[in-house]
Amino acid sequence: MTFKSKLIINTLYDNDRGPGMVYKNLIKGLIEIDYSYLALRNGQGTGNFQLDDRETFVGSLQAVNYTDAEIDLFGPNCFVMPRELTRHVESIALLNSANSFVVPSQWVKDKYLHYDANVIAGRPIHIWASGIDTEKFKPKAPKRKIDSIDQMKVMIYFKNRTDTDYEAIVNSLKLLGVKEENIFTLNYGAYSQQLLLDVCEIADAAIILANTESQGIANLEILSMNVPCFFVDQTKWTYEVDPKIVWEAASSMPYFNMQMGALHSFNPDFIEQMKGFLMMTVAGIFAPRQYIVENFSLAKKARDYVSLIEPKA
């Protein structure tokens, strides 16, 4: 395939958390599909072509068509709300040079159009989700066969939810027969990537107890390890800068698919729903890794990103 454009990507992030992984995984994907790119961090460039005399751009993750002065793709991870770009001279100039915006999921786009349509000013908002390194997040062996819930090892991924919610999950698992010594908890921000891999190797299932997610990189990594997940959904998002701005149609897993497991908010039937998920996991009903490999590979999502400026890519 012949590509017409080149990407200049500028980021402030280079770590193993969400925004950093979006950046790293896009670069890996571009390399896989042999697409020309230049990645900029702190004025330093790495990639497979030279910058020449172009200016650098300021932001979290941006891509520009090398042949144009404008920013063709602005995002994702450049701001929480578009209004943030209207507060400083530099960011206003950046906003004015954007031809389109990129967001990780539909609910984020809907939120922008509801609250900040005047800032978007009619420009396109593309929806694009990052790919996952499905070779790095790949189980070393097939999942073991189990016959009942009391044999299960269950991981709880705990991110920005209340201790009361956490206790409700642990108590529900124990009530359903999961032994306390077989419940493992990973707290957001307090585990290494290697620990995540190690726990996923032994986990038969995972309970994802997280707040709203624009995409949920860690969720997809866990699924890529072929661990069926029960997502405890949170649909209310609140803007930390201005708590009056609330979005009620968010999600803890915006890319949920039935092959992944189950998704439910706390409700009167919650324990029965969790029981159903655990029984289906024992029966081997779910195929999370297959879904991630087919839909979130690095190469596929890099092509999806490129297609935003090269529609036939």
PDB file of C-alpha atoms in Angstrom:
ATOM      1  CA  MET A   1       0.000   0.000   0.000  1.00  0.00           C
ATOM      2  CA  THR A   2       1.282   3.470  -0.895  1.00  0.00           C
ATOM      3  CA  PHE A   3       0.635   6.294   1.550  1.00  0.00           C
ATOM      4  CA  LYS A   4       0.502   9.939   0.467  1.00  0.00           C
ATOM      5  CA  SER A   5       0.929  11.660   3.824  1.00  0.00           C
ATOM      6  CA  LYS A   6       3.314  11.614   6.745  1.00  0.00           C
ATOM      7  CA  LEU A   7       2.429  12.030  10.394  1.00  0.00           C
ATOM      8  CA  ILE A   8       4.084  14.393  12.820  1.00  0.00           C
ATOM      9  CA  ILE A   9       3.066  13.286  16.293  1.00  0.00           C
ATOM     10  CA  ASN A  10       3.731  15.441  19.327  1.00  0.00           C
ATOM     11  CA  THR A  11       3.104  14.237  22.859  1.00  0.00           C
ATOM     12  CA  LEU A  12       3.706  15.196  26.461  1.00  0.00           C
ATOM     13  CA  TYR A  13       3.255  11.604  27.610  1.00  0.00           C
ATOM     14  CA  ASP A  14       5.632   8.657  27.454  1.00  0.00           C
ATOM     15  CA  ASN A  15       4.657   6.257  30.228  1.00  0.00           C
ATOM     16  CA  ASP A  16       2.679   3.059  30.678  1.00  0.00           C
ATOM     17  CA  ARG A  17      -0.596   4.725  31.672  1.00  0.00           C
ATOM     18  CA  GLY A  18      -3.473   5.622  29.347  1.00  0.00           C
ATOM     19  CA  PRO A  19      -2.221   8.644  27.347  1.00  0.00           C
ATOM     20  CA  GLY A  20       1.325   7.288  27.252  1.00  0.00           C
ATOM     21  CA  MET A  21       0.151   3.929  25.951  1.00  0.00           C
ATOM     22  CA  VAL A  22      -1.965   5.599  23.272  1.00  0.00           C
ATOM     23  CA  TYR A  23       1.182   7.343  22.027  1.00  0.00           C
ATOM     24  CA  LYS A  24       3.420   4.257  22.243  1.00  0.00           C
ATOM     25  CA  ASN A  25       0.884   1.936  20.648  1.00  0.00           C
ATOM     26  CA  LEU A  26       0.213   4.302  17.749  1.00  0.00           C
ATOM     27  CA  ILE A  27       3.952   4.484  17.025  1.00  0.00           C
ATOM     28  CA  LYS A  28       4.242   0.682  17.133  1.00  0.00           C
ATOM     29  CA  GLY A  29       1.284   0.387  14.779  1.00  0.00           C
ATOM     30  CA  LEU A  30       2.700   2.919  12.317  1.00  0.00           C
ATOM     31  CA  ILE A  31       5.935   0.939  12.221  1.00  0.00           C
ATOM     32  CA  GLU A  32       3.992  -2.282  11.555  1.00  0.00           C
ATOM     33  CA  ILE A  33       2.181  -0.775   8.570  1.00  0.00           C
ATOM     34  CA  ASP A  34       5.349   0.995   7.352  1.00  0.00           C
ATOM     35  CA  TYR A  35       3.911   4.491   7.611  1.00  0.00           C
ATOM     36  CA  SER A  36       6.162   7.556   7.712  1.00  0.00           C
ATOM     37  CA  TYR A  37       6.089   9.389  11.021  1.00  0.00           C
ATOM     38  CA  LEU A  38       8.077  11.739  13.211  1.00  0.00           C
ATOM     39  CA  ALA A  39       7.489  11.625  16.959  1.00  0.00           C
ATOM     40  CA  LEU A  40       8.339  14.754  18.944  1.00  0.00           C
ATOM     41  CA  ARG A  41       8.932  14.988  22.680  1.00  0.00           C
ATOM     42  CA  ASN A  42      10.583  17.970  24.366  1.00  0.00           C
ATOM     43  CA  GLY A  43      11.866  19.241  21.044  1.00  0.00           C
ATOM     44  CA  GLN A  44      13.570  15.927  20.199  1.00  0.00           C
ATOM     45  CA  GLY A  45      12.443  13.932  17.197  1.00  0.00           C
ATOM     46  CA  THR A  46      12.584  10.217  16.399  1.00  0.00           C
ATOM     47  CA  GLY A  47      11.125   8.546  13.362  1.00  0.00           C
ATOM     48  CA  ASN A  48      11.782   7.662   9.751  1.00  0.00           C
ATOM     49  CA  PHE A  49      11.875  11.104   8.110  1.00  0.00           C
ATOM     50  CA  GLN A  50      13.288  14.523   8.976  1.00  0.00           C
ATOM     51  CA  LEU A  51      11.355  17.544  10.227  1.00  0.00           C
ATOM     52  CA  ASP A  52      13.133  20.040   7.942  1.00  0.00           C
ATOM     53  CA  ASP A  53      12.161  23.615   8.928  1.00  0.00           C
ATOM     54  CA  ARG A  54       8.730  23.027  10.383  1.00  0.00           C
ATOM     55  CA  GLU A  55       7.655  24.364  13.746  1.00  0.00           C
ATOM     56  CA  THR A  56       6.934  21.942  16.553  1.00  0.00           C
ATOM     57  CA  PHE A  57       3.434  21.788  17.959  1.00  0.00           C
ATOM     58  CA  VAL A  58       2.368  21.841  21.596  1.00  0.00           C
ATOM     59  CA  GLY A  59      -0.158  19.340  22.922  1.00  0.00           C
ATOM     60  CA  SER A  60      -0.641  15.825  24.125  1.00  0.00           C
ATOM     61  CA  LEU A  61      -1.109  13.743  21.012  1.00  0.00           C
ATOM     62  CA  GLN A  62      -1.518  15.364  17.627  1.00  0.00           C
ATOM     63  CA  ALA A  63      -0.982  14.312  14.083  1.00  0.00           C
ATOM     64  CA  VAL A  64      -0.552  16.633  11.140  1.00  0.00           C
ATOM     65  CA  ASN A  65      -0.372  16.013   7.437  1.00  0.00           C
ATOM     66  CA  TYR A  66       3.247  16.801   6.555  1.00  0.00           C
ATOM     67  CA  THR A  67       2.219  18.689   3.437  1.00  0.00           C
ATOM     68  CA  ASP A  68      -0.068  21.140   5.276  1.00  0.00           C
ATOM     69  CA  ALA A  69       0.497  23.870   7.861  1.00  0.00           C
ATOM     70  CA  GLU A  70      -2.706  23.074   9.727  1.00  0.00           C
ATOM     71  CA  ILE A  71      -3.209  20.352  12.305  1.00  0.00           C
ATOM     72  CA  ASP A  72      -5.252  17.796  10.424  1.00  0.00           C
ATOM     73  CA  LEU A  73      -5.945  15.572  13.424  1.00  0.00           C
ATOM     74  CA  PHE A  74      -6.046  17.166  16.859  1.00  0.00           C
ATOM     75  CA  GLY A  75      -6.199  14.429  19.466  1.00  0.00           C
ATOM     76  CA  PRO A  76      -6.883  12.358  21.349  1.00  0.00           C
ATOM     77  CA  ASN A  77      -5.687  13.255  24.867  1.00  0.00           C
ATOM     78  CA  CYS A  78      -5.115  16.944  24.186  1.00  0.00           C
ATOM     79  CA  PHE A  79      -7.718  18.256  26.628  1.00  0.00           C
ATOM     80  CA  VAL A  80     -10.567  17.131  28.852  1.00  0.00           C
ATOM     81  CA  MET A  81     -12.985  19.757  27.510  1.00  0.00           C
ATOM     82  CA  PRO A  82     -12.500  21.872  24.359  1.00  0.00           C
ATOM     83  CA  ARG A  83     -13.109  25.079  26.363  1.00  0.00           C
ATOM     84  CA  GLU A  84      -9.686  24.573  27.928  1.00  0.00           C
ATOM     85  CA  LEU A  85      -8.139  25.717  24.653  1.00  0.00           C
ATOM     86  CA  THR A  86      -9.777  29.151  24.869  1.00  0.00           C
ATOM     87  CA  ARG A  87      -7.898  30.351  27.963  1.00  0.00           C
ATOM     88  CA  HIS A  88      -4.440  31.236  26.617  1.00  0.00           C
ATOM     89  CA  VAL A  89      -3.079  32.904  23.507  1.00  0.00           C
ATOM     90  CA  GLU A  90      -0.967  29.874  22.593  1.00  0.00           C
ATOM     91  CA  SER A  91      -3.794  27.372  22.946  1.00  0.00           C
ATOM     92  CA  ILE A  92      -6.208  29.620  21.047  1.00  0.00           C
ATOM     93  CA  ALA A  93      -3.767  29.664  18.131  1.00  0.00           C
ATOM     94  CA  LEU A  94      -3.522  25.885  18.363  1.00  0.00           C
ATOM     95  CA  LEU A  95      -7.306  25.564  18.409  1.00  0.00           C
ATOM     96  CA  ASN A  96      -7.663  27.834  15.378  1.00  0.00           C
ATOM     97  CA  SER A  97      -5.200  25.729  13.372  1.00  0.00           C
ATOM     98  CA  ALA A  98      -7.090  22.462  13.946  1.00  0.00           C
ATOM     99  CA  ASN A  99      -8.987  21.067  10.973  1.00  0.00           C
ATOM    100  CA  SER A 100     -10.615  18.275  12.975  1.00  0.00           C
ATOM    101  CA  PHE A 101     -10.590  16.634  16.392  1.00  0.00           C
ATOM    102  CA  VAL A 102     -10.055  13.033  17.484  1.00  0.00           C
ATOM    103  CA  VAL A 103     -11.719  11.538  20.562  1.00  0.00           C
ATOM    104  CA  PRO A 104     -11.540   7.988  21.969  1.00  0.00           C
ATOM    105  CA  SER A 105     -15.259   7.128  22.046  1.00  0.00           C
ATOM    106  CA  GLN A 106     -18.800   8.174  21.187  1.00  0.00           C
ATOM    107  CA  TRP A 107     -19.760   9.437  24.649  1.00  0.00           C
ATOM    108  CA  VAL A 108     -16.818  11.851  24.666  1.00  0.00           C
ATOM    109  CA  LYS A 109     -17.883  13.216  21.293  1.00  0.00           C
ATOM    110  CA  ASP A 110     -21.478  13.633  22.479  1.00  0.00           C
ATOM    111  CA  LYS A 111     -20.279  15.457  25.596  1.00  0.00           C
ATOM    112  CA  TYR A 112     -18.176  17.880  23.532  1.00  0.00           C
ATOM    113  CA  LEU A 113     -21.017  18.667  21.165  1.00  0.00           C
ATOM    114  CA  HIS A 114     -23.442  19.204  24.034  1.00  0.00           C
ATOM    115  CA  TYR A 115     -21.291  21.543  26.106  1.00  0.00           C
ATOM    116  CA  ASP A 116     -18.680  23.021  23.739  1.00  0.00           C
ATOM    117  CA  ALA A 117     -20.185  23.048  20.253  1.00  0.00           C
ATOM    118  CA  ASN A 118     -19.208  26.719  19.952  1.00  0.00           C
ATOM    119  CA  VAL A 119     -15.546  25.808  20.446  1.00  0.00           C
ATOM    120  CA  ILE A 120     -15.713  22.912  17.989  1.00  0.00           C
ATOM    121  CA  ALA A 121     -17.303  25.371  15.539  1.00  0.00           C
ATOM    122  CA  GLY A 122     -18.635  22.779  13.119  1.00  0.00           C
ATOM    123  CA  ARG A 123     -15.343  20.986  12.566  1.00  0.00           C
ATOM    124  CA  PRO A 124     -15.419  17.178  12.349  1.00  0.00           C
ATOM    125  CA  ILE A 125     -14.938  15.087  15.468  1.00  0.00           C
ATOM    126  CA  HIS A 126     -13.509  11.669  14.599  1.00  0.00           C
ATOM    127  CA  ILE A 127     -13.835   8.680  16.919  1.00  0.00           C
ATOM    128  CA  TRP A 128     -10.685   6.594  17.184  1.00  0.00           C
ATOM    129  CA  ALA A 129      -9.608   4.101  19.842  1.00  0.00           C
ATOM    130  CA  SER A 130      -6.008   3.088  20.442  1.00  0.00           C
ATOM    131  CA  GLY A 131      -4.717  -0.341  19.564  1.00  0.00           C
ATOM    132  CA  ILE A 132      -3.299  -2.837  22.059  1.00  0.00           C
ATOM    133  CA  ASP A 133       0.009  -4.692  21.869  1.00  0.00           C
ATOM    134  CA  THR A 134      -1.615  -8.100  21.585  1.00  0.00           C
ATOM    135  CA  GLU A 135       1.767  -9.863  21.423  1.00  0.00           C
ATOM    136  CA  LYS A 136       2.954  -8.348  24.695  1.00  0.00           C
ATOM    137  CA  PHE A 137      -0.442  -8.920  26.307  1.00  0.00           C
ATOM    138  CA  LYS A 138      -0.715 -12.547  25.286  1.00  0.00           C
ATOM    139  CA  PRO A 139      -1.155 -15.487  27.674  1.00  0.00           C
ATOM    140  CA  LYS A 140       1.729 -17.929  27.827  1.00  0.00           C
ATOM    141  CA  ALA A 141      -0.662 -20.884  27.985  1.00  0.00           C
ATOM    142  CA  PRO A 142      -4.369 -21.596  27.483  1.00  0.00           C
ATOM    143  CA  LYS A 143      -6.638 -20.931  30.442  1.00  0.00           C
ATOM    144  CA  ARG A 144      -7.020 -23.902  32.775  1.00  0.00           C
ATOM    145  CA  LYS A 145     -10.241 -25.854  32.846  1.00  0.00           C
ATOM    146  CA  ILE A 146     -12.384 -25.368  35.946  1.00  0.00           C
ATOM    147  CA  ASP A 147     -15.612 -27.091  36.979  1.00  0.00           C
ATOM    148  CA  SER A 148     -17.198 -24.690  39.453  1.00  0.00           C
ATOM    149  CA  ILE A 149     -17.138 -21.150  40.824  1.00  0.00           C
ATOM    150  CA  ASP A 150     -15.401 -22.229  44.048  1.00  0.00           C
ATOM    151  CA  GLN A 151     -12.338 -23.204  41.988  1.00  0.00           C
ATOM    152  CA  MET A 152     -12.030 -19.763  40.387  1.00  0.00           C
ATOM    153  CA  LYS A 153      -9.240 -17.228  40.830  1.00  0.00           C
ATOM    154  CA  VAL A 154     -10.626 -13.720  40.323  1.00  0.00           C
ATOM    155  CA  MET A 155      -8.804 -10.443  39.839  1.00  0.00           C
ATOM    156  CA  ILE A 156     -10.381  -7.130  40.893  1.00  0.00           C
ATOM    157  CA  TYR A 157      -9.111  -4.101  38.961  1.00  0.00           C
ATOM    158  CA  PHE A 158      -9.862  -1.163  41.257  1.00  0.00           C
ATOM    159  CA  LYS A 159      -9.685   2.347  39.804  1.00  0.00           C
ATOM    160  CA  ASN A 160     -11.264   5.521  41.196  1.00  0.00           C
ATOM    161  CA  ARG A 161     -14.289   3.899  42.819  1.00  0.00           C
ATOM    162  CA  THR A 162     -15.330   3.958  46.474  1.00  0.00           C
ATOM    163  CA  ASP A 163     -14.233   1.564  49.189  1.00  0.00           C
ATOM    164  CA  THR A 164     -17.925   0.776  49.693  1.00  0.00           C
ATOM    165  CA  ASP A 165     -18.154  -0.377  46.063  1.00  0.00           C
ATOM    166  CA  TYR A 166     -15.026  -2.485  46.530  1.00  0.00           C
ATOM    167  CA  GLU A 167     -16.362  -4.150  49.658  1.00  0.00           C
ATOM    168  CA  ALA A 168     -19.628  -4.914  47.854  1.00  0.00           C
ATOM    169  CA  ILE A 169     -17.674  -6.700  45.084  1.00  0.00           C
ATOM    170  CA  VAL A 170     -15.551  -8.742  47.479  1.00  0.00           C
ATOM    171  CA  ASN A 171     -18.600  -9.737  49.523  1.00  0.00           C
ATOM    172  CA  SER A 172     -20.528 -10.703  46.386  1.00  0.00           C
ATOM    173  CA  LEU A 173     -17.676 -12.919  45.156  1.00  0.00           C
ATOM    174  CA  LYS A 174     -17.391 -14.651  48.539  1.00  0.00           C
ATOM    175  CA  LEU A 175     -21.173 -15.118  48.726  1.00  0.00           C
ATOM    176  CA  LEU A 176     -21.068 -16.796  45.313  1.00  0.00           C
ATOM    177  CA  GLY A 177     -18.375 -19.223  46.438  1.00  0.00           C
ATOM    178  CA  VAL A 178     -15.061 -17.639  45.408  1.00  0.00           C
ATOM    179  CA  LYS A 179     -12.512 -18.271  48.149  1.00  0.00           C
ATOM    180  CA  GLU A 180     -11.029 -15.159  49.749  1.00  0.00           C
ATOM    181  CA  GLU A 181      -7.480 -16.382  49.102  1.00  0.00           C
ATOM    182  CA  ASN A 182      -8.340 -16.587  45.400  1.00  0.00           C
ATOM    183  CA  ILE A 183      -9.324 -12.920  45.109  1.00  0.00           C
ATOM    184  CA  PHE A 184      -6.497 -10.673  43.887  1.00  0.00           C
ATOM    185  CA  THR A 185      -6.750  -6.876  43.745  1.00  0.00           C
ATOM    186  CA  LEU A 186      -4.791  -4.513  41.510  1.00  0.00           C
ATOM    187  CA  ASN A 187      -5.104  -0.871  42.534  1.00  0.00           C
ATOM    188  CA  TYR A 188      -4.790   1.707  39.771  1.00  0.00           C
ATOM    189  CA  GLY A 189      -1.430   3.496  39.895  1.00  0.00           C
ATOM    190  CA  ALA A 190       0.048   0.993  42.357  1.00  0.00           C
ATOM    191  CA  TYR A 191       1.052  -1.938  40.151  1.00  0.00           C
ATOM    192  CA  SER A 192       3.656  -2.619  37.498  1.00  0.00           C
ATOM    193  CA  GLN A 193       2.892  -3.785  33.993  1.00  0.00           C
ATOM    194  CA  GLN A 194       4.660  -7.052  34.819  1.00  0.00           C
ATOM    195  CA  LEU A 195       2.412  -7.589  37.833  1.00  0.00           C
ATOM    196  CA  LEU A 196      -0.633  -7.079  35.620  1.00  0.00           C
ATOM    197  CA  LEU A 197       0.706  -9.721  33.222  1.00  0.00           C
ATOM    198  CA  ASP A 198       1.474 -12.130  36.063  1.00  0.00           C
ATOM    199  CA  VAL A 199      -1.948 -11.801  37.692  1.00  0.00           C
ATOM    200  CA  CYS A 200      -3.733 -12.145  34.342  1.00  0.00           C
ATOM    201  CA  GLU A 201      -1.857 -15.409  33.745  1.00  0.00           C
ATOM    202  CA  ILE A 202      -3.472 -17.015  36.786  1.00  0.00           C
ATOM    203  CA  ALA A 203      -6.847 -15.232  36.805  1.00  0.00           C
ATOM    204  CA  ASP A 204      -9.868 -17.114  35.501  1.00  0.00           C
ATOM    205  CA  ALA A 205     -11.930 -13.909  35.459  1.00  0.00           C
ATOM    206  CA  ALA A 206     -11.689 -10.224  36.332  1.00  0.00           C
ATOM    207  CA  ILE A 207     -14.043  -7.750  37.951  1.00  0.00           C
ATOM    208  CA  ILE A 208     -13.396  -4.280  36.536  1.00  0.00           C
ATOM    209  CA  LEU A 209     -14.400  -1.762  39.190  1.00  0.00           C
ATOM    210  CA  ALA A 210     -13.444   1.504  37.499  1.00  0.00           C
ATOM    211  CA  ASN A 211     -14.882   4.947  37.038  1.00  0.00           C
ATOM    212  CA  THR A 212     -15.858   6.264  33.609  1.00  0.00           C
ATOM    213  CA  GLU A 213     -13.344   5.617  30.827  1.00  0.00           C
ATOM    214  CA  SER A 214     -12.939   7.395  27.514  1.00  0.00           C
ATOM    215  CA  GLN A 215     -11.517   4.104  26.176  1.00  0.00           C
ATOM    216  CA  GLY A 216     -10.068   1.945  28.956  1.00  0.00           C
ATOM    217  CA  ILE A 217      -6.584   0.865  27.842  1.00  0.00           C
ATOM    218  CA  ALA A 218      -5.964  -1.377  30.860  1.00  0.00           C
ATOM    219  CA  ASN A 219      -9.347  -3.040  30.329  1.00  0.00           C
ATOM    220  CA  LEU A 220      -8.369  -3.989  26.792  1.00  0.00           C
ATOM    221  CA  GLU A 221      -4.962  -5.242  27.947  1.00  0.00           C
ATOM    222  CA  ILE A 222      -6.632  -7.542  30.476  1.00  0.00           C
ATOM    223  CA  LEU A 223      -9.009  -8.810  27.793  1.00  0.00           C
ATOM    224  CA  SER A 224      -6.065  -9.377  25.451  1.00  0.00           C
ATOM    225  CA  MET A 225      -4.711 -11.766  28.109  1.00  0.00           C
ATOM    226  CA  ASN A 226      -7.908 -13.775  27.496  1.00  0.00           C
ATOM    227  CA  VAL A 227      -9.418 -12.951  30.885  1.00  0.00           C
ATOM    228  CA  PRO A 228     -13.228 -12.607  30.746  1.00  0.00           C
ATOM    229  CA  CYS A 229     -14.319  -9.411  32.496  1.00  0.00           C
ATOM    230  CA  PHE A 230     -17.337  -8.314  34.491  1.00  0.00           C
ATOM    231  CA  PHE A 231     -17.518  -4.528  34.170  1.00  0.00           C
ATOM    232  CA  VAL A 232     -19.228  -2.677  37.008  1.00  0.00           C
ATOM    233  CA  ASP A 233     -20.474   0.200  34.912  1.00  0.00           C
ATOM    234  CA  GLN A 234     -20.404   3.849  35.980  1.00  0.00           C
ATOM    235  CA  THR A 235     -22.378   6.119  33.656  1.00  0.00           C
ATOM    236  CA  LYS A 236     -22.000   9.511  35.350  1.00  0.00           C
ATOM    237  CA  TRP A 237     -19.002  11.681  34.454  1.00  0.00           C
ATOM    238  CA  THR A 238     -18.276  14.940  36.299  1.00  0.00           C
ATOM    239  CA  TYR A 239     -15.845  17.622  35.130  1.00  0.00           C
ATOM    240  CA  GLU A 240     -13.361  18.155  37.967  1.00  0.00           C
ATOM    241  CA  VAL A 241     -12.729  21.769  36.990  1.00  0.00           C
ATOM    242  CA  ASP A 242     -16.440  22.631  37.072  1.00  0.00           C
ATOM    243  CA  PRO A 243     -18.672  20.070  38.860  1.00  0.00           C
ATOM    244  CA  LYS A 244     -21.760  21.676  37.324  1.00  0.00           C
ATOM    245  CA  ILE A 245     -20.746  20.025  34.053  1.00  0.00           C
ATOM    246  CA  VAL A 246     -22.041  16.471  34.268  1.00  0.00           C
ATOM    247  CA  TRP A 247     -22.549  13.824  31.589  1.00  0.00           C
ATOM    248  CA  GLU A 248     -24.919  10.995  32.442  1.00  0.00           C
ATOM    249  CA  ALA A 249     -24.320   8.829  29.369  1.00  0.00           C
ATOM    250  CA  ALA A 250     -20.680   7.862  29.955  1.00  0.00           C
ATOM    251  CA  SER A 251     -19.409   4.323  30.603  1.00  0.00           C
ATOM    252  CA  SER A 252     -16.698   2.354  32.351  1.00  0.00           C
ATOM    253  CA  MET A 253     -16.304   0.313  29.158  1.00  0.00           C
ATOM    254  CA  PRO A 254     -17.414   2.215  26.044  1.00  0.00           C
ATOM    255  CA  TYR A 255     -16.244  -0.560  23.711  1.00  0.00           C
ATOM    256  CA  PHE A 256     -18.017  -3.422  25.450  1.00  0.00           C
ATOM    257  CA  ASN A 257     -18.870  -6.519  23.431  1.00  0.00           C
ATOM    258  CA  MET A 258     -20.556  -9.715  24.643  1.00  0.00           C
ATOM    259  CA  GLN A 259     -17.443 -11.757  23.798  1.00  0.00           C
ATOM    260  CA  MET A 260     -15.634  -9.866  26.568  1.00  0.00           C
ATOM    261  CA  GLY A 261     -17.915 -10.906  29.421  1.00  0.00           C
ATOM    262  CA  ALA A 262     -20.643  -8.817  31.047  1.00  0.00           C
ATOM    263  CA  LEU A 263     -21.413  -5.187  31.869  1.00  0.00           C
ATOM    264  CA  HIS A 264     -23.826  -4.115  34.613  1.00  0.00           C
ATOM    265  CA  SER A 265     -24.267  -1.225  37.005  1.00  0.00           C
ATOM    266  CA  PHE A 266     -25.102  -1.867  40.653  1.00  0.00           C
ATOM    267  CA  ASN A 267     -28.798  -2.851  40.780  1.00  0.00           C
ATOM    268  CA  PRO A 268     -31.117  -5.201  42.722  1.00  0.00           C
ATOM    269  CA  ASP A 269     -30.183  -8.136  40.443  1.00  0.00           C
ATOM    270  CA  PHE A 270     -26.448  -7.466  40.599  1.00  0.00           C
ATOM    271  CA  ILE A 271     -25.410 -10.644  42.456  1.00  0.00           C
ATOM    272  CA  GLU A 272     -27.451 -12.838  40.118  1.00  0.00           C
ATOM    273  CA  GLN A 273     -25.857 -11.079  37.140  1.00  0.00           C
ATOM    274  CA  MET A 274     -22.385 -11.686  38.567  1.00  0.00           C
ATOM    275  CA  LYS A 275     -23.290 -15.327  39.214  1.00  0.00           C
ATOM    276  CA  GLY A 276     -24.386 -15.694  35.605  1.00  0.00           C
ATOM    277  CA  PHE A 277     -21.082 -14.234  34.419  1.00  0.00           C
ATOM    278  CA  LEU A 278     -19.028 -16.552  36.620  1.00  0.00           C
ATOM    279  CA  MET A 279     -21.000 -19.617  35.488  1.00  0.00           C
ATOM    280  CA  MET A 280     -20.565 -18.639  31.828  1.00  0.00           C
ATOM    281  CA  THR A 281     -16.844 -18.200  32.459  1.00  0.00           C
ATOM    282  CA  VAL A 282     -16.649 -21.700  33.940  1.00  0.00           C
ATOM    283  CA  ALA A 283     -18.467 -22.967  30.830  1.00  0.00           C
ATOM    284  CA  GLY A 284     -15.938 -21.254  28.542  1.00  0.00           C
ATOM    285  CA  ILE A 285     -18.522 -19.084  26.793  1.00  0.00           C
ATOM    286  CA  PHE A 286     -16.444 -15.922  26.371  1.00  0.00           C
ATOM    287  CA  ALA A 287     -13.650 -15.224  23.860  1.00  0.00           C
ATOM    288  CA  PRO A 288     -12.119 -11.895  24.938  1.00  0.00           C
ATOM    289  CA  ARG A 289      -8.707 -12.246  23.344  1.00  0.00           C
ATOM    290  CA  GLN A 290     -10.157 -13.209  19.984  1.00  0.00           C
ATOM    291  CA  TYR A 291     -12.266 -10.047  19.971  1.00  0.00           C
ATOM    292  CA  ILE A 292      -9.319  -7.805  20.908  1.00  0.00           C
ATOM    293  CA  VAL A 293      -7.003  -9.336  18.290  1.00  0.00           C
ATOM    294  CA  GLU A 294      -9.639  -8.884  15.589  1.00  0.00           C
ATOM    295  CA  ASN A 295     -10.618  -5.337  16.514  1.00  0.00           C
ATOM    296  CA  PHE A 296      -7.804  -3.642  18.474  1.00  0.00           C
ATOM    297  CA  SER A 297      -4.518  -4.826  16.997  1.00  0.00           C
ATOM    298  CA  LEU A 298      -1.761  -2.215  16.654  1.00  0.00           C
ATOM    299  CA  ALA A 299      -1.743  -2.430  12.863  1.00  0.00           C
ATOM    300  CA  LYS A 300      -5.520  -2.199  12.495  1.00  0.00           C
ATOM    301  CA  LYS A 301      -5.836   0.828  14.753  1.00  0.00           C
ATOM    302  CA  ALA A 302      -2.853   2.567  13.126  1.00  0.00           C
ATOM    303  CA  ARG A 303      -4.568   2.112   9.739  1.00  0.00           C
ATOM    304  CA  ASP A 304      -7.773   3.470  11.248  1.00  0.00           C
ATOM    305  CA  TYR A 305      -5.914   6.579  12.430  1.00  0.00           C
ATOM    306  CA  VAL A 306      -4.193   7.082   9.073  1.00  0.00           C
ATOM    307  CA  SER A 307      -7.519   6.635   7.289  1.00  0.00           C
ATOM    308  CA  LEU A 308      -8.725   9.837   8.928  1.00  0.00           C
ATOM    309  CA  ILE A 309      -6.429  11.762   6.578  1.00  0.00           C
ATOM    310  CA  GLU A 310      -6.104   9.079   3.889  1.00  0.00           C
ATOM    311  CA  PRO A 311      -9.624   7.627   3.546  1.00  0.00           C
ATOM    312  CA  LYS A 312      -8.476   4.683   1.410  1.00  0.00           C
ATOM    313  CA  ALA A 313      -5.772   3.592   3.870  1.00  0.00           C
TER     314      ALA A 313
END
